[in-house]
CSV table of C-alpha atoms in Angstrom, one decimal:
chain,number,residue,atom,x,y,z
A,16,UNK,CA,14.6,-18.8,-16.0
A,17,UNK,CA,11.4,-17.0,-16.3
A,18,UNK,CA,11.9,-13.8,-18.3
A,19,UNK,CA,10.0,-11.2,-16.1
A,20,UNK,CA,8.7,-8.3,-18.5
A,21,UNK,CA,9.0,-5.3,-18.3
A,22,UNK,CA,7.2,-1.9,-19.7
A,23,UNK,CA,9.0,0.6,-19.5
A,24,UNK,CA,10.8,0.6,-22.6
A,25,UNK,CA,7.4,2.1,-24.1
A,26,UNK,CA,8.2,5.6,-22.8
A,27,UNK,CA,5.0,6.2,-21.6
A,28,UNK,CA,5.2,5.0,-18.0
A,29,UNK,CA,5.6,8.3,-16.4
A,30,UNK,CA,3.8,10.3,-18.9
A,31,UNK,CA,0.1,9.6,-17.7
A,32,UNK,CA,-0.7,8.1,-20.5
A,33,UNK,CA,0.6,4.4,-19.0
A,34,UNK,CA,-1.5,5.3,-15.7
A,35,UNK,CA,-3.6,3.0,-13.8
A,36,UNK,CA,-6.9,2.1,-15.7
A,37,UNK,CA,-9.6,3.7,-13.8
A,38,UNK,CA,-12.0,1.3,-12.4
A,39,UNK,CA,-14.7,4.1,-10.6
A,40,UNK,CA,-15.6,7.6,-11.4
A,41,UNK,CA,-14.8,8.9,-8.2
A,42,UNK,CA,-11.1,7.8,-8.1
A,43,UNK,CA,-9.0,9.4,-10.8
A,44,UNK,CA,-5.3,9.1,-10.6
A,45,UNK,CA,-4.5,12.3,-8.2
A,46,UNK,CA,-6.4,9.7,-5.3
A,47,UNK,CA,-3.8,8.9,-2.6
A,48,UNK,CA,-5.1,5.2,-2.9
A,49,UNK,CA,-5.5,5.2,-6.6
A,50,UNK,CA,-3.7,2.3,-7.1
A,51,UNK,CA,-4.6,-0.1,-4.4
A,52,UNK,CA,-8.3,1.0,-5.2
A,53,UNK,CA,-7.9,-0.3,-8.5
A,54,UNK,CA,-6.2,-3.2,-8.5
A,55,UNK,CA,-8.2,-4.6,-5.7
A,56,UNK,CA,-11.3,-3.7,-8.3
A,57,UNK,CA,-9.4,-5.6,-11.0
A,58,UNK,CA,-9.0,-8.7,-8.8
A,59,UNK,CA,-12.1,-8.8,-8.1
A,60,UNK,CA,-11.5,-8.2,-3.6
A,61,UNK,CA,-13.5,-5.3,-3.7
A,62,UNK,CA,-16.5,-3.7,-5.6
A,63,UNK,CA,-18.2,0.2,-5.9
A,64,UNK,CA,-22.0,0.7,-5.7
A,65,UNK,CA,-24.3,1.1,-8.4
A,66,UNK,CA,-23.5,4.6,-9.6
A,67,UNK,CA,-20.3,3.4,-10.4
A,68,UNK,CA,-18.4,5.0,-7.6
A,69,UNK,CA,-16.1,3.5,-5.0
A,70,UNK,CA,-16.5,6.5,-2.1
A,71,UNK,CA,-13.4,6.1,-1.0
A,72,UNK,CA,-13.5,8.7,2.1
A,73,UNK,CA,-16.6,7.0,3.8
A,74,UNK,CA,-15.9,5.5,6.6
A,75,UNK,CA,-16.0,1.4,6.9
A,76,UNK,CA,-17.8,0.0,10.2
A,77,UNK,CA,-16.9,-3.5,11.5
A,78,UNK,CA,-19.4,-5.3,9.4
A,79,UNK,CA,-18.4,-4.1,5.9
A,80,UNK,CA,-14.5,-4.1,7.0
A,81,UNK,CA,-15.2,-8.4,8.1
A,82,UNK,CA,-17.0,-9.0,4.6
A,83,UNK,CA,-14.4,-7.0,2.2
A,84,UNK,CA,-12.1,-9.1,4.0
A,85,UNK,CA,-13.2,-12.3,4.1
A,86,UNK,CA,-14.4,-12.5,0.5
A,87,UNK,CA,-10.7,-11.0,-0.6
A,88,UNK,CA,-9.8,-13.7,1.1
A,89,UNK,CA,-12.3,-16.5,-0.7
A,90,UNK,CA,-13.2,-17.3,2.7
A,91,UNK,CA,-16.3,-19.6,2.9
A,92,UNK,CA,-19.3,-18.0,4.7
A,93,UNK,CA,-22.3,-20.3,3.8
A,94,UNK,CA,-21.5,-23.0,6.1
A,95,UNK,CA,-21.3,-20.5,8.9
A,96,UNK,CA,-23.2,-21.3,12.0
A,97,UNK,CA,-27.3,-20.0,11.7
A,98,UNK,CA,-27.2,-19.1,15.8
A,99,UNK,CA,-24.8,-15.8,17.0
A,100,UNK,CA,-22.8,-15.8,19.6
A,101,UNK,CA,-23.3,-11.9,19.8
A,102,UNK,CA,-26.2,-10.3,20.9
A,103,UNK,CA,-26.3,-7.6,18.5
A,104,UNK,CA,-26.0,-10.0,15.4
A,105,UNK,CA,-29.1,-12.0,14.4
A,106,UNK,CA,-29.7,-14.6,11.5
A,107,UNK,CA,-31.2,-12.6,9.3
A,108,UNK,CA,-28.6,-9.6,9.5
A,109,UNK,CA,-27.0,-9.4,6.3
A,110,UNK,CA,-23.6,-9.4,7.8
A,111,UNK,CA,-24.4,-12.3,9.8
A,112,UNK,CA,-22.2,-15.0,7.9
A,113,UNK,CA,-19.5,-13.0,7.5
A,114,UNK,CA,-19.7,-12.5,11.4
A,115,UNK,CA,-20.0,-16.2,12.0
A,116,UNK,CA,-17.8,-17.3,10.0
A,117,UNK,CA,-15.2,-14.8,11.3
A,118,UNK,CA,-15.9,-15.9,14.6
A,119,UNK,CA,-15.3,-19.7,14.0
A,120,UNK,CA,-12.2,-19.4,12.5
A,121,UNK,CA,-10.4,-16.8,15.6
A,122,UNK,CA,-10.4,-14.3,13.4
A,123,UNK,CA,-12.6,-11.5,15.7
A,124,UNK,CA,-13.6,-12.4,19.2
A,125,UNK,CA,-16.1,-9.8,19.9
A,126,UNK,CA,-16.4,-7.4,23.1
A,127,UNK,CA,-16.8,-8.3,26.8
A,128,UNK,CA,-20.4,-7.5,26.9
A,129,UNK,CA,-21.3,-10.0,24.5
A,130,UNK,CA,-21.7,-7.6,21.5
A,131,UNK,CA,-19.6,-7.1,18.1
A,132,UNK,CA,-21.2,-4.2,17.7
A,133,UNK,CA,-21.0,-4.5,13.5
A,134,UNK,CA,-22.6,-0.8,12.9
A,135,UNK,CA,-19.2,1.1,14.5
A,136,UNK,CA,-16.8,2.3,12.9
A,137,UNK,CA,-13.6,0.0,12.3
A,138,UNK,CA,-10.5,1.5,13.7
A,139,UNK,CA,-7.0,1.1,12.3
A,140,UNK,CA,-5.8,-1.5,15.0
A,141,UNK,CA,-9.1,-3.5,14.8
A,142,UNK,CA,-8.5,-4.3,10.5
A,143,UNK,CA,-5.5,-4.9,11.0
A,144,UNK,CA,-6.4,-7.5,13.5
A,145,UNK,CA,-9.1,-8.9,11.6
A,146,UNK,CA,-7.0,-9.3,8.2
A,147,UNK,CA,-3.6,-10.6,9.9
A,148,UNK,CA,-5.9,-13.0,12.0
A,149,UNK,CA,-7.5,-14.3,8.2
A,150,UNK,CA,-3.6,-14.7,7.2
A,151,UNK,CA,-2.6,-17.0,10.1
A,152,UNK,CA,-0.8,-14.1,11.8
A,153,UNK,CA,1.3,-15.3,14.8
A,154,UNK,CA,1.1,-12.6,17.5
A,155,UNK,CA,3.5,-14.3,19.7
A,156,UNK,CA,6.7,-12.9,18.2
A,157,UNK,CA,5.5,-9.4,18.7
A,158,UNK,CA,4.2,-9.2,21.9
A,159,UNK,CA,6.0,-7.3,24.9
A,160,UNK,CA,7.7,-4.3,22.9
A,161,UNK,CA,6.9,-1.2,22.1
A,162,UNK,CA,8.0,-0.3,18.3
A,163,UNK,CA,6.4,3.1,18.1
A,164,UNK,CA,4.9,5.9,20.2
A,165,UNK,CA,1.5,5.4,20.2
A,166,UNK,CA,1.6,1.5,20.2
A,167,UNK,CA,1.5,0.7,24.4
A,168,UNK,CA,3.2,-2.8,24.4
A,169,UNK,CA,0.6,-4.0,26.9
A,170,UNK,CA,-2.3,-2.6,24.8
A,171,UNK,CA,-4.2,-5.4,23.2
A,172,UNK,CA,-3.3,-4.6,19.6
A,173,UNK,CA,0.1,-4.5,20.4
A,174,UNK,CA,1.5,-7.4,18.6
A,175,UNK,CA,-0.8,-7.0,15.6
A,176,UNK,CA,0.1,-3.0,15.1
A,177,UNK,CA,3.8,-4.0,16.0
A,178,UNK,CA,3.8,-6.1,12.7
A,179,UNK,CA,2.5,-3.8,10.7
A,180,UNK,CA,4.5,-0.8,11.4
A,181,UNK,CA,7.4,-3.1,11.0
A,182,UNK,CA,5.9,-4.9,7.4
A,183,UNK,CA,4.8,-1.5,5.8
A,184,UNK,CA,1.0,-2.6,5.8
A,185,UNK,CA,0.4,1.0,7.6
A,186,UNK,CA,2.1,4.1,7.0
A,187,UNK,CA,3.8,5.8,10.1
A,188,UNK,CA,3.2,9.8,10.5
A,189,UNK,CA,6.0,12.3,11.2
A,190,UNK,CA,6.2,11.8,14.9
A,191,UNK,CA,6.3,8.0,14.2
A,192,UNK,CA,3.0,7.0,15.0
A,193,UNK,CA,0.6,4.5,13.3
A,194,UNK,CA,-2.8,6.1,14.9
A,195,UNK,CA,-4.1,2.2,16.0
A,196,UNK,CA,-7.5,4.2,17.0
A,197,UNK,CA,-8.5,6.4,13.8
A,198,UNK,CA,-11.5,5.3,12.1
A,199,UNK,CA,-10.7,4.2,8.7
A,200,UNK,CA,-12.2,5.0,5.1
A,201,UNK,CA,-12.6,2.8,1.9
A,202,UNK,CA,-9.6,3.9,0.6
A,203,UNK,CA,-7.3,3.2,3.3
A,204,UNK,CA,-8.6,-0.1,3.8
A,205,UNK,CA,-8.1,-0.6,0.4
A,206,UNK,CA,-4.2,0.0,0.6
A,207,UNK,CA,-3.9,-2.2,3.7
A,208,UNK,CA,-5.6,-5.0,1.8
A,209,UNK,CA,-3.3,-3.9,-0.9
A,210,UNK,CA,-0.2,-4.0,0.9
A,211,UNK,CA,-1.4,-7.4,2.5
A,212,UNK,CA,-1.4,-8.9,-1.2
A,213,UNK,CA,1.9,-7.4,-1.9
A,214,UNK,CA,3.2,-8.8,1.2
A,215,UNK,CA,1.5,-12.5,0.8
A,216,UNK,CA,3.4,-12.3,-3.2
A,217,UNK,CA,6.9,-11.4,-2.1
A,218,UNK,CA,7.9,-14.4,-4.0
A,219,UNK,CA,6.2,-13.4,-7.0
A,220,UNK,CA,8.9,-11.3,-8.6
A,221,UNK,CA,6.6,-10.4,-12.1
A,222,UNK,CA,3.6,-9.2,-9.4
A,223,UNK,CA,6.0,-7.4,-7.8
A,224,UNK,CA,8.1,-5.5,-10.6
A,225,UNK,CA,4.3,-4.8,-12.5
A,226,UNK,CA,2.9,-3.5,-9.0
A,227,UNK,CA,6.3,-1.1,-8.6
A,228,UNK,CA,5.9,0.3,-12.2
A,229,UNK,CA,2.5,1.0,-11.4
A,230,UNK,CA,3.9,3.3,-8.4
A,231,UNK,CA,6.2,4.9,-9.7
A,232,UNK,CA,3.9,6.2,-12.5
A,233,UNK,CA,2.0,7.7,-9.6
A,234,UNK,CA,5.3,10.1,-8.8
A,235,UNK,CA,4.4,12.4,-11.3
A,236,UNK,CA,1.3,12.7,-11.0
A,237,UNK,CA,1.3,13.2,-7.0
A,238,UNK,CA,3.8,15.8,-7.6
A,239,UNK,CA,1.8,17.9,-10.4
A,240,UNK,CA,-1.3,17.5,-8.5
A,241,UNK,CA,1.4,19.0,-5.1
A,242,UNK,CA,0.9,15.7,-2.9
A,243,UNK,CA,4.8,15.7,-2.6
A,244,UNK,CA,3.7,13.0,0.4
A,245,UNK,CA,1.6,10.8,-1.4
A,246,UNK,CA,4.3,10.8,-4.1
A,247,UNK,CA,7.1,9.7,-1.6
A,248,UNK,CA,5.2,7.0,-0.1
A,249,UNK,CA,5.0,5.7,-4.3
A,250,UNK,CA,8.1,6.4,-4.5
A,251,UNK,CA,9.0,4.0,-1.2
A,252,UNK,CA,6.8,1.2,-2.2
A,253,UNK,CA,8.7,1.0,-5.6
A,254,UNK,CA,11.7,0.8,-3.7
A,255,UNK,CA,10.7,-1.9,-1.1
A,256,UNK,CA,8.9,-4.0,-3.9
A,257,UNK,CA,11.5,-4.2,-6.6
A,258,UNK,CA,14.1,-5.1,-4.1
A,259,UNK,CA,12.3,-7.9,-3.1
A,260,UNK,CA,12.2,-8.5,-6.4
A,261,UNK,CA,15.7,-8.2,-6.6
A,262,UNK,CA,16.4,-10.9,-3.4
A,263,UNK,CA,14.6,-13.4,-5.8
A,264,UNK,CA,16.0,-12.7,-8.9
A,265,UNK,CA,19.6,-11.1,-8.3
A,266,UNK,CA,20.9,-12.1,-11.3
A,267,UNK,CA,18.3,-10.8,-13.6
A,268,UNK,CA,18.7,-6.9,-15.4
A,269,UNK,CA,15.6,-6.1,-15.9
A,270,UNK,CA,14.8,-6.9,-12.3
A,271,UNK,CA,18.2,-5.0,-11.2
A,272,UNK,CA,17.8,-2.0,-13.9
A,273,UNK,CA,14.0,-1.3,-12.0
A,274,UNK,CA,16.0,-1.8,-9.2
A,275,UNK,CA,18.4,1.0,-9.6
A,276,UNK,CA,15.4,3.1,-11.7
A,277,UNK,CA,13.2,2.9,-8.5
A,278,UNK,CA,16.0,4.1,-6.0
A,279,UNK,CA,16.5,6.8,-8.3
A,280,UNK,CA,12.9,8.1,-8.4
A,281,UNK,CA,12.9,8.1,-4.4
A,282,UNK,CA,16.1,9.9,-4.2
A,283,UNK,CA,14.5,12.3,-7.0
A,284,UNK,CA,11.6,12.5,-4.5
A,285,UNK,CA,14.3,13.1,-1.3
A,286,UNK,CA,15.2,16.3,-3.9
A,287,UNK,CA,12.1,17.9,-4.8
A,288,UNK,CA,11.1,17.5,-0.7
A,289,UNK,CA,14.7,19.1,0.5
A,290,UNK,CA,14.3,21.8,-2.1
A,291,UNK,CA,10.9,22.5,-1.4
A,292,UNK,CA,12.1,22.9,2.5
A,293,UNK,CA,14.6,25.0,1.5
A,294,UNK,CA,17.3,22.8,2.3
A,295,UNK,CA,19.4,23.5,-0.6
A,296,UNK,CA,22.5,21.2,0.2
A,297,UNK,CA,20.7,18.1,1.1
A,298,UNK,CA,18.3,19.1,-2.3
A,299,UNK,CA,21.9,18.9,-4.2
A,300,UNK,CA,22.7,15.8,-3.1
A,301,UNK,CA,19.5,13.8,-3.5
A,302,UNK,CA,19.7,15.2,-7.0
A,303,UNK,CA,22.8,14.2,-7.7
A,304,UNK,CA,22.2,10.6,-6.4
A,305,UNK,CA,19.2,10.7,-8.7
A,306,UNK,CA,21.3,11.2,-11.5
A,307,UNK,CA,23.6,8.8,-10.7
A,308,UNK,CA,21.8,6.0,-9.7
A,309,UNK,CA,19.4,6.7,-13.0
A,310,UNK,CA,22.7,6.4,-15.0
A,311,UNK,CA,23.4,2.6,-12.9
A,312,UNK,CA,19.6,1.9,-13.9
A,313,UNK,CA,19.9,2.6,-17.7
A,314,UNK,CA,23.4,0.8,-17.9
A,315,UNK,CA,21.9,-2.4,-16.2
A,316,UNK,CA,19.0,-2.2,-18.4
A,317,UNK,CA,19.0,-0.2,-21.8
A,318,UNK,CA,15.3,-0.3,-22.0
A,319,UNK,CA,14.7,1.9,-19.2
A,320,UNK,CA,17.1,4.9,-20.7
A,321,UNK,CA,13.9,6.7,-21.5
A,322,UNK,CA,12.9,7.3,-17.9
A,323,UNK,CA,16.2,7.3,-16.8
A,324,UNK,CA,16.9,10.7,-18.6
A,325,UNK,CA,13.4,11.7,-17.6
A,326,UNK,CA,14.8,11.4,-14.1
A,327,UNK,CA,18.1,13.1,-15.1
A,328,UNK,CA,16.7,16.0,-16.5
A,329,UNK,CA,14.2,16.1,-13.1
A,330,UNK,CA,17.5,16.2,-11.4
A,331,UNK,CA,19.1,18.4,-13.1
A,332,UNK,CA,16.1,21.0,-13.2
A,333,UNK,CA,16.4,20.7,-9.4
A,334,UNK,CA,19.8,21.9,-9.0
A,335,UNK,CA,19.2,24.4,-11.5
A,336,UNK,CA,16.6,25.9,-9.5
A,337,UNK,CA,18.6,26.1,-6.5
A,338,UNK,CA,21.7,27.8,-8.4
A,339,UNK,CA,19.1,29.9,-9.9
């Protein structure tokens, strides 16, 4: 069996000093999409500008969303028709392969006047469209339900936005909504063509525990910079990634001791929120979880005791504060 590696036995992995490498000078580690920014950097999906920045809150328009997805994708453009089927896109447009291309293959469809109007603004429902369409989505399955809120079932991004609520590739607010019609920035394109890759490697238990430890060392620093929400959704991805991890390799302890260490961080996290709402019971008992499960996580795996106790004596500082 493939010995998956692990690096948190260094120490460092929650001290900032193990923290994602930084690939643009305008996304340090306190960016909600930090992460996602940076790997997608590393593997080459997406690149900054010339200044070395990444811009993560300007907005994406149709265009720019089709090419960062279609080259993420190694999709081949140059063989794309030289006529347009839309009468906003000629030839010579830059974007124009990517367009073509996209067309071809089912991927975007255009409007009912003809247009594809490239220069708007992508929405949320419209990328997710366009990448699940590159990944062979099949829309059938999720077509005639309504999932959440603000997702009509009869609305033509229905099945797509169905799927992702459901997958994790966007983020539901506090009323349970996924917003199908907000405009979208670099950044959070970035974390849905982040999520896609995690998604499309769920077999890939080594991409998955290195993307997890990569989350979790986020925790702290969401919570020191006070993003207690960007820290929790960290927190959840480390969850839902190392136990797909653990479905493919149940047997393994390094798998199951970042298993246990990642439900520990998020019950940590369930803490710090409850206390911070002044709900001192249910604070008490996430912390005392924490502590427990952190125990479970160090005895399946020795070489996580280091953040295990870091996580204890989180814990533990919790419920002190609330006796205090």
């Amino acid at each position: 069996m493939k010995k998956i590696a692990i690096i948190t036995c260094t120490g460092l992995l929650f001290s900032g000093m193990a923290a994602t490498a930084l690939a643009f000078t305008d996304v340090d580690n306190t960016n909600e999409n930090s992460v996602a920014i940076n790997y997608l950097a590393d593997s080459g999906i997406v690149k900054g500008y010339d200044d070395g920045t990444f811009r993560p809150q300007q907005l994406v328009n149709r265009a720019e969303a089709l090419k960062i997805i279609l080259e993420g994708k190694k999709v081949a453009t140059q063989d794309a028709a030289s006529s347009s089927d839309f009468s906003d896109v000629k030839p010579e447009d830059w974007f124009a392969k990517y367009v073509m291309a996209a067309k071809e293959r089912g991927i975007v469809s255009g409007n009912p006047d003809g247009t594809f109007a490239p220069g708007r603004n992508v929405s949320r429902a419209e990328f997710v469209k366009m990448i699940l369409n590159t990944n062979s989505f099949q829309p059938q399955k999720w077509e005639g339900a309504q999932l959440f809120p603000d997702v009509q079932k009869d609305a033509w991004f229905a099945p797509y936005m169905n799927y992702a609520g459901q997958a994790g590739l966007v983020e539901k607010d506090n009323d349970g909504n996924l917003k199908p019609g907000e405009e979208l920035t670099r950044g959070q394109v970035a974390e849905i063509m982040y999520i896609m890759n995690v998604i499309l490697n769920g077999s890939n238990t080594q991409f998955l525990i290195t993307q997890a430890e990569k989350q979790m060392a986020q925790i702290d620093i969401y919570v020191g910079n006070n993003n207690p929400l960007a820290a929790k959704r960290s927190s959840e991805l480390g969850v839902d990634m190392t136990q797909q991890a653990y479905k493919n390799m149940p047997q393994d302890a390094v798998v199951l001791g970042a298993a246990k260490l990642a439900r520990a961080y998020d019950f940590l996290m369930n803490a710090y929120i409850s206390g911070v709402q002044k709900k001192t019971e249910d604070a008490k008992s996430w912390a005392d979880q924490a502590i427990a499960k952190a125990t479970e996580a160090w005895e399946a795996n020795n070489e996580v005791q280091s953040i295990a106790r870091h996580i204890k004596d989180r814990a533990n500082e919790i419920i002190a504060q609330l006796q205090g």
